[in-house]
Coordinates of C-alpha atoms in Angstrom, one line a residue:
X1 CA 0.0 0.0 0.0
X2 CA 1.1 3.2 -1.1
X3 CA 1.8 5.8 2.1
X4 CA 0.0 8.7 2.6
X5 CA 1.3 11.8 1.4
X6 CA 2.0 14.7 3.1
X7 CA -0.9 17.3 4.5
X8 CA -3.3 14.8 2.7
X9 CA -6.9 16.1 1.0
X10 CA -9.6 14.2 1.7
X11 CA -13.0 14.8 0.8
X12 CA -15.8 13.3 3.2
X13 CA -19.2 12.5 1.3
X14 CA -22.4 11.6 2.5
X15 CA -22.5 7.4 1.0
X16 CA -26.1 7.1 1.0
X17 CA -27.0 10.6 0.1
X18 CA -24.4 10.3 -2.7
X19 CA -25.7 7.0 -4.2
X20 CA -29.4 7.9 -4.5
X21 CA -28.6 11.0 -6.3
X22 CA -26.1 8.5 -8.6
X23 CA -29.5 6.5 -8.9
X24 CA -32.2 9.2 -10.2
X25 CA -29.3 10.8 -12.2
X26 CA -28.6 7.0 -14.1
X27 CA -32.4 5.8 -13.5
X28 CA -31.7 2.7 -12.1
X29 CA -31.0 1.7 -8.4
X30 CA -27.2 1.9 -7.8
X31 CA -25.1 0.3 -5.2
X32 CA -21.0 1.1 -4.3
X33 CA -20.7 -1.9 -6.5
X34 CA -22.4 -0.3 -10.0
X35 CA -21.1 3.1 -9.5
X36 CA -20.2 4.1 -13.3
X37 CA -16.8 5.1 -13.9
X38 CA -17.1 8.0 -15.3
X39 CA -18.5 9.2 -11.3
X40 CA -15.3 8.0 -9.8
X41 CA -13.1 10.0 -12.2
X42 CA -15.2 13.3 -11.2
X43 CA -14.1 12.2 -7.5
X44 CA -10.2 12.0 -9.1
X45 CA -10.6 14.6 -11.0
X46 CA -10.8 17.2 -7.6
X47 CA -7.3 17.3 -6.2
X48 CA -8.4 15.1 -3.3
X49 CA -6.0 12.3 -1.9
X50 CA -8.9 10.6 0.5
X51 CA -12.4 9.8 0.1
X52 CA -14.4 9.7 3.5
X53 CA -17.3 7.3 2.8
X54 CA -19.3 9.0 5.9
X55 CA -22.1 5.8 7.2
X56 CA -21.4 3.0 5.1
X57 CA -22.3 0.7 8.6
X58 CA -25.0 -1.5 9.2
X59 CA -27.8 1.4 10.5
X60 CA -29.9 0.0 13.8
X61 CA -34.0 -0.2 13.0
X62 CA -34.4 0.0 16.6
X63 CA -32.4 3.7 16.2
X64 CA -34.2 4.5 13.3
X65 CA -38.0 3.9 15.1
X66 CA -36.2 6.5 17.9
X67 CA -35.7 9.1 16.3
X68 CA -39.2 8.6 14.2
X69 CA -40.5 9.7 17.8
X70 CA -38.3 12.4 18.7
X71 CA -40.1 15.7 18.0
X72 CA -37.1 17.6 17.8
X73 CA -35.5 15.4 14.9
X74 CA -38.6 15.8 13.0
X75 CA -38.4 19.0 12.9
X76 CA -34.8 19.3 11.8
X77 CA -35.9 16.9 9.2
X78 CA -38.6 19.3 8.0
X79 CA -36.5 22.1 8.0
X80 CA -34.0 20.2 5.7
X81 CA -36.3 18.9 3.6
X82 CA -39.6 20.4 3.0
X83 CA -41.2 17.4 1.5
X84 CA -39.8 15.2 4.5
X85 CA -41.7 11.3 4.3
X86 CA -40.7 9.2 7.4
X87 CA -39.2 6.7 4.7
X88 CA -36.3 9.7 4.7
X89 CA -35.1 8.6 7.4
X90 CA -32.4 5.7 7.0
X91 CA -31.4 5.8 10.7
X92 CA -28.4 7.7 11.8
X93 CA -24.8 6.4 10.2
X94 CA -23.7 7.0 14.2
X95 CA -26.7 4.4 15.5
X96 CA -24.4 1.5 14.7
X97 CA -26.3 -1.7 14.0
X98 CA -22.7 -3.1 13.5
X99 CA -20.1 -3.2 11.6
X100 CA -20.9 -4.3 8.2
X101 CA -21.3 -2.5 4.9
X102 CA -25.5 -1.8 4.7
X103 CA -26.6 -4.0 2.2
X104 CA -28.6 -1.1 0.7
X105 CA -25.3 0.5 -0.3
X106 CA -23.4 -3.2 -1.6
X107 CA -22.5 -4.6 1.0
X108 CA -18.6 -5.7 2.0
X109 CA -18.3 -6.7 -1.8
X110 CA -19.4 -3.5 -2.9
X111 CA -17.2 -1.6 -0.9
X112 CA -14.3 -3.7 -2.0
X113 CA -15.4 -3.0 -5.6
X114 CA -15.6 1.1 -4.7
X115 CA -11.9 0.5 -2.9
X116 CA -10.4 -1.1 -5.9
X117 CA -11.9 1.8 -8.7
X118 CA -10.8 4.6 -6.1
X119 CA -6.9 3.3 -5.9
X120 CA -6.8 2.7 -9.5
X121 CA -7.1 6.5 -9.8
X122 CA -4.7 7.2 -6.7
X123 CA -7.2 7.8 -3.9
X124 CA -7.4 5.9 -0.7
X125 CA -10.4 5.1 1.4
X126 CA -11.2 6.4 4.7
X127 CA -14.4 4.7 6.6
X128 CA -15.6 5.4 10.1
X129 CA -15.5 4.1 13.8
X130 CA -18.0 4.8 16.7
X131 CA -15.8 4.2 19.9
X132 CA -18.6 5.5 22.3
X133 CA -21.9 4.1 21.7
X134 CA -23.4 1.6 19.8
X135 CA -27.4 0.7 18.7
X136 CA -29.4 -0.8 21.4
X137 CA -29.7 -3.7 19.0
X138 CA -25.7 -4.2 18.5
X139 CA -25.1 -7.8 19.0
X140 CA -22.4 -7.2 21.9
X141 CA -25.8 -5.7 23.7
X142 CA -26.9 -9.0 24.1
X143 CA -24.1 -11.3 23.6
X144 CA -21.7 -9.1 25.9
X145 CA -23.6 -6.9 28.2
X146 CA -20.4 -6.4 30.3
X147 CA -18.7 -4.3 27.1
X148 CA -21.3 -1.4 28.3
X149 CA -21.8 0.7 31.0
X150 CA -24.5 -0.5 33.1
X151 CA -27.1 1.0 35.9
X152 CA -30.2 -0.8 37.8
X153 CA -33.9 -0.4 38.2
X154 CA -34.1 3.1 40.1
X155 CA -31.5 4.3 37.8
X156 CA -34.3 3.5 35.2
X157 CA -37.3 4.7 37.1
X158 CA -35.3 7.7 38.4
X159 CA -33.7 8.9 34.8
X160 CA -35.3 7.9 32.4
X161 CA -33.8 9.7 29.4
X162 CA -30.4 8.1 30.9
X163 CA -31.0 4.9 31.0
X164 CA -33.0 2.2 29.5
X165 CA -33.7 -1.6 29.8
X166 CA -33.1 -3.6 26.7
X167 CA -32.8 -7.7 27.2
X168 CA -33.8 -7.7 30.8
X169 CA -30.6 -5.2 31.6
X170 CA -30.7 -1.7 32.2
X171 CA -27.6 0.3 30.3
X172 CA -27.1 3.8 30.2
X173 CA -27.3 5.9 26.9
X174 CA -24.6 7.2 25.0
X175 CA -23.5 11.0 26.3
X176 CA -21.3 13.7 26.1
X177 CA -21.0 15.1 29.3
X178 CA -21.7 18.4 28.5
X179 CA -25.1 17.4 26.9
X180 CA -28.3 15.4 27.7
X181 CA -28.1 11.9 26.5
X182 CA -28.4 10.5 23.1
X183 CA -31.6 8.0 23.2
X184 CA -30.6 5.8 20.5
X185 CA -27.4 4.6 21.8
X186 CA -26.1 2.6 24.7
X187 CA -22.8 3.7 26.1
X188 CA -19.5 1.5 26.0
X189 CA -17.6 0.9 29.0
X190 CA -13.6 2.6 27.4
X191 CA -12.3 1.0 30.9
X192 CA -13.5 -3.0 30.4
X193 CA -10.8 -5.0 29.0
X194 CA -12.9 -6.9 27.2
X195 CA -14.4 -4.5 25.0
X196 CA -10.7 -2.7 24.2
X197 CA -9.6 -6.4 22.4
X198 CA -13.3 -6.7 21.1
X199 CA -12.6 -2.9 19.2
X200 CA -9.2 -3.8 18.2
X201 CA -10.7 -6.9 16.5
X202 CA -13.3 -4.8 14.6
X203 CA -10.6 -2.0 13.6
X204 CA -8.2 -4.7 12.4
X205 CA -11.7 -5.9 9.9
X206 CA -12.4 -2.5 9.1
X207 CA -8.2 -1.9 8.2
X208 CA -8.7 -4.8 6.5
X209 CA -11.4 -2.7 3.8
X210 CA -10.0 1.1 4.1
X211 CA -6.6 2.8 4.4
X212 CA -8.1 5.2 7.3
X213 CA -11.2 5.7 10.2
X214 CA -12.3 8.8 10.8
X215 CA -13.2 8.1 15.2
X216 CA -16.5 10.0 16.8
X217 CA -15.7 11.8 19.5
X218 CA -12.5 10.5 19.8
X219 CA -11.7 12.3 23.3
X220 CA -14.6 11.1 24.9
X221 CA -12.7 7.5 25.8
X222 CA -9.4 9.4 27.2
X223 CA -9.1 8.0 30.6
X224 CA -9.7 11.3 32.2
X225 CA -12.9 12.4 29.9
X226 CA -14.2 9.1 30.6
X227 CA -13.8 8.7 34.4
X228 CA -14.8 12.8 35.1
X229 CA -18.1 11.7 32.7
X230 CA -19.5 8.0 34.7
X231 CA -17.7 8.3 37.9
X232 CA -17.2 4.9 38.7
X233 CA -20.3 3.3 36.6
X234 CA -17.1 2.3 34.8
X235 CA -15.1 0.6 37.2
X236 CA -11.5 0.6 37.7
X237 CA -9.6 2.8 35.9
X238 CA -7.0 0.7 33.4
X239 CA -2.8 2.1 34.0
X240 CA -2.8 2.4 30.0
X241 CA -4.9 4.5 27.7
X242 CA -7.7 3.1 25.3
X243 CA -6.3 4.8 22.4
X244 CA -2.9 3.7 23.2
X245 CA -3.5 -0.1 23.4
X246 CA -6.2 -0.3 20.3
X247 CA -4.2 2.1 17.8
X248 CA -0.8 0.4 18.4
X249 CA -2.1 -3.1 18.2
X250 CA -3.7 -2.0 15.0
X251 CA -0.7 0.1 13.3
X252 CA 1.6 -3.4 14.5
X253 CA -0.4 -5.4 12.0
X254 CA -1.5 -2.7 9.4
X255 CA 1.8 -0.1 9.7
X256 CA 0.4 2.9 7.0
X257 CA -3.6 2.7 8.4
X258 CA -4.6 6.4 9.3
X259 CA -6.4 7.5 12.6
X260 CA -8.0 10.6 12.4
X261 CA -10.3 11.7 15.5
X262 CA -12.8 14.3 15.9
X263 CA -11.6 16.1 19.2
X264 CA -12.7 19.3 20.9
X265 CA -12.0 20.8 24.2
X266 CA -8.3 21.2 23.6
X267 CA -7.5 17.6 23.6
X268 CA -5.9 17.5 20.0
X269 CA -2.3 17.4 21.3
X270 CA -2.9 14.8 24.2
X271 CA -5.2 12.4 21.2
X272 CA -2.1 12.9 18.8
X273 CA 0.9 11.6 21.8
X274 CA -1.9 8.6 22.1
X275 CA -1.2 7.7 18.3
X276 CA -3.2 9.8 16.2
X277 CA -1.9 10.8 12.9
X278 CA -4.5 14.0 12.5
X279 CA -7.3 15.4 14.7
X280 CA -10.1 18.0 14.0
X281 CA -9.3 21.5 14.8
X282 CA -12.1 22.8 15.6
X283 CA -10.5 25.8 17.3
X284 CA -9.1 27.4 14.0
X285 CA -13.0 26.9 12.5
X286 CA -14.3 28.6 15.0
X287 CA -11.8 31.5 15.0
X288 CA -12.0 32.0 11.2
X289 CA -16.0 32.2 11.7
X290 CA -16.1 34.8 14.8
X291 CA -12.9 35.9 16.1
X292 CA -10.3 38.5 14.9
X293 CA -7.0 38.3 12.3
X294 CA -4.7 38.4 15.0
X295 CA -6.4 35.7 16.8
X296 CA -6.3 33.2 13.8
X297 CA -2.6 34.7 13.0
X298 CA -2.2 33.7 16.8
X299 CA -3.3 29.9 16.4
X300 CA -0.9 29.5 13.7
X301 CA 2.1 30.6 15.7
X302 CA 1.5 26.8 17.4
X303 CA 3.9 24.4 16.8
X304 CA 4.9 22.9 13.7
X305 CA 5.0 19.6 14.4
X306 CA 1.6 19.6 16.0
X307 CA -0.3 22.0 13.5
X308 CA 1.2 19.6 10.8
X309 CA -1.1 16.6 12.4
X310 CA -4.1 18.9 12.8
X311 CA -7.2 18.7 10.3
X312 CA -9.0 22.1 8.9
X313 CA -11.9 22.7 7.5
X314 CA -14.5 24.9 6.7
X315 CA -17.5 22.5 6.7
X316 CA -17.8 18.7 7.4
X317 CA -21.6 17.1 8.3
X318 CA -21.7 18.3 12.0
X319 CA -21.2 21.7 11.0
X320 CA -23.2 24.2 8.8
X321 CA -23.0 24.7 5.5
X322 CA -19.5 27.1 4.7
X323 CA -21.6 29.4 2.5
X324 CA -24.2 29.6 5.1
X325 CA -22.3 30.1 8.1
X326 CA -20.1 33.0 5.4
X327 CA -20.4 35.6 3.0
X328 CA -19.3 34.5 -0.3
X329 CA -16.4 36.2 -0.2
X330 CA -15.3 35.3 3.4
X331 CA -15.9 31.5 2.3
X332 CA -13.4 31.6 -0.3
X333 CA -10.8 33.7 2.1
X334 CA -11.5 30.9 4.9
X335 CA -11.0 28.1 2.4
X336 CA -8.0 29.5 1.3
X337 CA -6.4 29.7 4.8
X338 CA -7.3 26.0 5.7
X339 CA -6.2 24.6 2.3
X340 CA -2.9 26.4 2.2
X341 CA -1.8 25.7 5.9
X342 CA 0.2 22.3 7.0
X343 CA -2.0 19.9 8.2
X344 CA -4.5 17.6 6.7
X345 CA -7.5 19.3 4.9
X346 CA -11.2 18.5 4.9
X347 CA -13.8 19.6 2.3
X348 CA -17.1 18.4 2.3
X349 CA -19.5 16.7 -0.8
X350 CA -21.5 19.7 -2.2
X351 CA -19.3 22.7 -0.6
X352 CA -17.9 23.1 -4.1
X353 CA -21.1 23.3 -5.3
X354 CA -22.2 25.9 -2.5
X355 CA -25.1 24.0 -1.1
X356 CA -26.2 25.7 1.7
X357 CA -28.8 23.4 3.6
X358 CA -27.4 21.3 6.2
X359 CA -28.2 18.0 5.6
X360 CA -29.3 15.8 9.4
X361 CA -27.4 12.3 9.1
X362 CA -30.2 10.1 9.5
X363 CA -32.0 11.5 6.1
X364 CA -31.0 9.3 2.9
X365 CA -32.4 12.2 0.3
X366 CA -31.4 15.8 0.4
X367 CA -33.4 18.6 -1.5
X368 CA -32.4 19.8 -4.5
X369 CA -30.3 23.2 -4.5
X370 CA -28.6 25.6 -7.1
X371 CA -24.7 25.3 -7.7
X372 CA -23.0 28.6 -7.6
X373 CA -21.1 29.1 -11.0
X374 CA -18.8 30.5 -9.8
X375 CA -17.6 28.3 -6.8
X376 CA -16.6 25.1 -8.5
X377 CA -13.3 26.5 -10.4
X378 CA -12.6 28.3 -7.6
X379 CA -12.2 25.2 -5.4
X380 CA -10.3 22.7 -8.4
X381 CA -7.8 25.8 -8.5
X382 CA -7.6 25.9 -4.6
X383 CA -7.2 22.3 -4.7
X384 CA -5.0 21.8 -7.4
X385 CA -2.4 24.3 -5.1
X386 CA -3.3 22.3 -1.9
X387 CA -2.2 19.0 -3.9
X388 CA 1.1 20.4 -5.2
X389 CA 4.3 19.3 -4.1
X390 CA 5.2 22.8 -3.4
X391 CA 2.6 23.0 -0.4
X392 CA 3.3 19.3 0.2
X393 CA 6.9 18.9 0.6
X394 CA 8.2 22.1 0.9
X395 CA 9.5 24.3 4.3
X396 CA 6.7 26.2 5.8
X397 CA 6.6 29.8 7.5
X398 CA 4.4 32.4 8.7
X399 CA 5.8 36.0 7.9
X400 CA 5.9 38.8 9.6
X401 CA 3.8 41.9 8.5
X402 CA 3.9 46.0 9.3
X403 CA 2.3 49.3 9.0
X404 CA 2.3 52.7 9.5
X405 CA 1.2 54.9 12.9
X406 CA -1.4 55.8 11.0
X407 CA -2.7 53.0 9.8
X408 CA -3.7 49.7 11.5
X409 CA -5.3 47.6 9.1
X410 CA -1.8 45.3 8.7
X411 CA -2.9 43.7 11.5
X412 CA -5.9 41.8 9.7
X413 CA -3.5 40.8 7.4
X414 CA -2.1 37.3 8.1
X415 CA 0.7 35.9 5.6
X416 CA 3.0 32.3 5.1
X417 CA 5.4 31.4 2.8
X418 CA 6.2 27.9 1.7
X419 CA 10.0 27.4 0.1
X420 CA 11.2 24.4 -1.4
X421 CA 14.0 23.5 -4.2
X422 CA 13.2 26.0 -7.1
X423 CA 9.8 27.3 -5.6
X424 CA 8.3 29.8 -4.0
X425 CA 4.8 30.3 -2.7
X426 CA 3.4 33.4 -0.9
X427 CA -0.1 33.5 0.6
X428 CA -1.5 36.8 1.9
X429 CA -4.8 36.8 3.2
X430 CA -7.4 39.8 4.3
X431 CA -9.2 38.6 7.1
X432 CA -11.9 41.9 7.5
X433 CA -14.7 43.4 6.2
X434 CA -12.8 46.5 5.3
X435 CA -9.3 47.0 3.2
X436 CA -6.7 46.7 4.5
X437 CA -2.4 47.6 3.9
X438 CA 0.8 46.5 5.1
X439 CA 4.5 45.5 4.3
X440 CA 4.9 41.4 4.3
X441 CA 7.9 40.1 5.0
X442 CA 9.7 37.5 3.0
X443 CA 12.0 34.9 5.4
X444 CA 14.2 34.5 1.7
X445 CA 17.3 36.3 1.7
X446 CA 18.1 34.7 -1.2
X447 CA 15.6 37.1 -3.0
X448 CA 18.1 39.9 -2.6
X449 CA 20.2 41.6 -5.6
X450 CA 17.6 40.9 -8.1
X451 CA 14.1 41.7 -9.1
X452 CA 11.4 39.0 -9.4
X453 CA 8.0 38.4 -11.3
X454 CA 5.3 36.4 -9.4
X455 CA 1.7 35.3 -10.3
X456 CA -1.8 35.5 -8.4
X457 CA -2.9 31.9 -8.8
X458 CA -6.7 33.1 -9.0
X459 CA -6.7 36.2 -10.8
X460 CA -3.5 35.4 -13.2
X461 CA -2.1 39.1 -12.6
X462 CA 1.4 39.3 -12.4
X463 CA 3.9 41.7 -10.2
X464 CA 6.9 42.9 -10.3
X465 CA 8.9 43.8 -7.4
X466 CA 13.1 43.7 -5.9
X467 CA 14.1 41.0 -3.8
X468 CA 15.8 44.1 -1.3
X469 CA 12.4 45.5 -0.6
X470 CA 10.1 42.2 -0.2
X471 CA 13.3 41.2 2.9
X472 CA 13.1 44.6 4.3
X473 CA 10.8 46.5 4.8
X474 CA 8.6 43.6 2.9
X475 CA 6.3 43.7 0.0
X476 CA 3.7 46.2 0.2
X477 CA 0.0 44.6 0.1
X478 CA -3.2 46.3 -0.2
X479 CA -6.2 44.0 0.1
X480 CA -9.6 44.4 -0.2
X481 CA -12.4 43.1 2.2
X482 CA -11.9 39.7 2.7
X483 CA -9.3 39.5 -0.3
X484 CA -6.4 37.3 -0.6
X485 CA -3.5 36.7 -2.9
X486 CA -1.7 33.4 -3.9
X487 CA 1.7 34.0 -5.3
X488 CA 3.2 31.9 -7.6
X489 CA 5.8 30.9 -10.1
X490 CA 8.6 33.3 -9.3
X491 CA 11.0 34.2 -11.6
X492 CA 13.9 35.9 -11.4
X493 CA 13.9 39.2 -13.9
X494 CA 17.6 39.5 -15.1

């Protein structure tokens, strides 16, 4: 198996979501297994390295009947789809019945077919893993009680939305701790022995059909998380980590398989010491979305070696829609930032497009929206940089930037260089609602004694300027709201 490249693109879509659009636009009912060519050269053909086949598992009925009852999922469902039938919901990809491919989408074959047509054309396969929870009808429910955490009858009477009996057992719901329970999942139990081997048993299956798992709510099964969240419903507390003992024994036997985790709560370094090669950052998302430029420039002053095994992103399916959560303009900017930075990068099925409706996981049909003309090149250039060796392999570097007493508006500049043999890359983004100027300043004394000609990878203009000035006192920028350069292909003017 090939290894993964550097700051990898991967593109997460929505499998069943995907497939029945593939089946009214082809007329005929289409499985992972039928999938015509032609559809898996479009997903070659943008720049990614990864797919994300997000809920190819087995979904529960029992989860599904659930959330027909839940008022509150209804209405999301509505609000998604105006012409909502109850037959829309599939049951949530996170309500796992277990872990085999849903027949409705092929079935272990049909993935196997999907895996073999997306590494003929170079991309690898990423599938997902549920450490928390699983369906109340999982078969370890019955057949090994002792994986879950466990309560009693007044536990039951007393908290209902807690806990619930299932096979003559009471178990507690899946949770975050900072929310109400989920009522269509049972909890596991991160400290039972048992249920560590029984994981690394299914991840060394799954490894066996993917390159990568993307892991819900990774953090919640960190020792600490997990003890501060069920007290001691979980018993005692192991000497080793859960992440620790299941991704090693996994990477023994499968050396190049990728673990990426969701993680929030500023838990992404401690998840990546425990073996993870990326984790979501969530922090630079919600910066780019509500805090200031020096703030983001701030959050990019982190370490190298742990922003290079972070994820960004501007959208994935827990998160609104990027062009509804941003102006037009600020999407692009925002995109630009994440795709440009080190570190893995996330886009999401239909943010090229600009679909704006966010999509609940449990429906298997999403409405029908307008693609932006505009937005689709945008993204295959943006991606074609972010998949260049030059922003792969090459030294990275944020730069510093200046003004004048007079003028402030350098500081929602922000601005990195990447440098490797031959190239140059300058990114200089506006992130404002009102112009802004400044000197950047290049980290290349090698620049010096000569002038060089650059080009804006979006707009194709080229500039002019001496090596001696972009050192010191650094190339002069004027941006407007929200506006950005790429710089590229520098030559040296004799």
């Amino acid at each position: 198996m090939n290894p993964w490249p550097k700051h990898p693109v991967i593109y997460e879509i929505n499998t069943w979501v995907w497939l029945d659009e593939l089946s009214r636009k082809y007329e005929k009912p289409l499985t992972l297994a039928a999938v015509p060519p032609e559809e898996w050269d479009t997903l070659s053909s943008t720049g990614a390295d990864a797919v994300w086949f997000m809920g190819v598992w087995e979904r529960s009925p029992a989860g599904t009947a659930i959330a027909n009852q839940n008022k509150g999922l209804q209405e999301d469902f509505r609000r998604a789809l105006f012409d909502f039938r109850t037959e829309d919901n599939v049951g949530s990809p996170y309500c796992v019945r277990q872990y085999g491919v849903d027949k409705h989408l092929g079935g272990r074959k049909g993935l196997a077919v999907a895996r073999r047509e997306l590494s003929r054309r170079g991309l690898k396969l990423i599938l997902d893993f549920v450490p928390n929870h699983v369906a109340p009808d999982h078969p370890w429910v019955i057949e090994h009680p002792e994986y879950l955490v466990q309560g009693n009858a007044d536990d039951a009477r007393n908290d209902p939305v807690s806990f619930v009996s299932v096979g003559g057992k009471v178990f507690a719901c899946g949770r975050d701790p900072f929310f109400p329970a989920w009522p269509d999942v049972l909890q596991l139990n991160a400290f039972q022995p048992g249920l560590r081997q029984a994981v690394i048993e299914t991840l060394a299956d799954i490894a066996d059909q993917s390159d990568g798992v993307r892991c819900d709510m990774a953090m919640l099964m960190l020792n600490s998380v997990f003890e501060r969240t069920w007290g001691n419903r979980g018993g005692q507390r192991p000497a080793t980590e859960y992440w620790v003992d299941v991704i090693s024994a996994i990477k023994k036997a499968h050396p190049g398989f990728l673990f990426m985790a969701e993680a929030y709560w500023e838990l992404e370094w401690q998840l990546q010491q425990q073996g993870f090669d990326y984790c979501y950052d969530k922090r630079l998302y919600d910066r780019l979305e509500h805090d200031s430029a020096e703030n983001v420039r701030l959050h990019l002053c982190a370490d190298l070696v742990y922003q290079e095994k972070l994820v960004r992103f501007i959208e994935n399916h827990d998160e609104p829609r990027a062009l509804s959560a941003f102006s037009p303009q600020k999407e692009r900017t925002a995109a630009v930032v994440i795709a440009t930075i080190p570190g893995a990068k996330l886009f999401h099925e239909g943010q090229f497009e600009g679909r704006k409706v966010r999509l609940p996981v449990f429906l298997g049909r999403r409405p029908d929206e307008p693609v932006d003309p505009d937005l689709p090149g945008f993204y295959r250039t943006l991606l074609k940089a972010a998949s260049s060796e030059g922003l792969r392999e090459g030294q990275w570097q944020l730069c510093e930037r200046t003004g004048w007493p007079d003028n402030a508006t350098y500081r929602n500049l922000i601005a990195w260089c990447w440098r490797s043999v031959g190239e140059y890359q300058l990114i200089v983004v506006n992130l404002s609602d009102s112009g802004a100027q400044g000197h950047v300043q290049l980290p290349w004394d090698e620049l010096t004694g000569k002038s060089w000609q650059m080009t804006d990878l979006f707009t194709g203009q080229m500039y002019e300027r001496r090596g001696d000035e972009m050192c010191n006192p650094g190339m002069y920028v004027d941006l407007p709201p929200w506006g950005f350069h790429v710089l590229t292909r520098w030559l040296p003017i004799e």
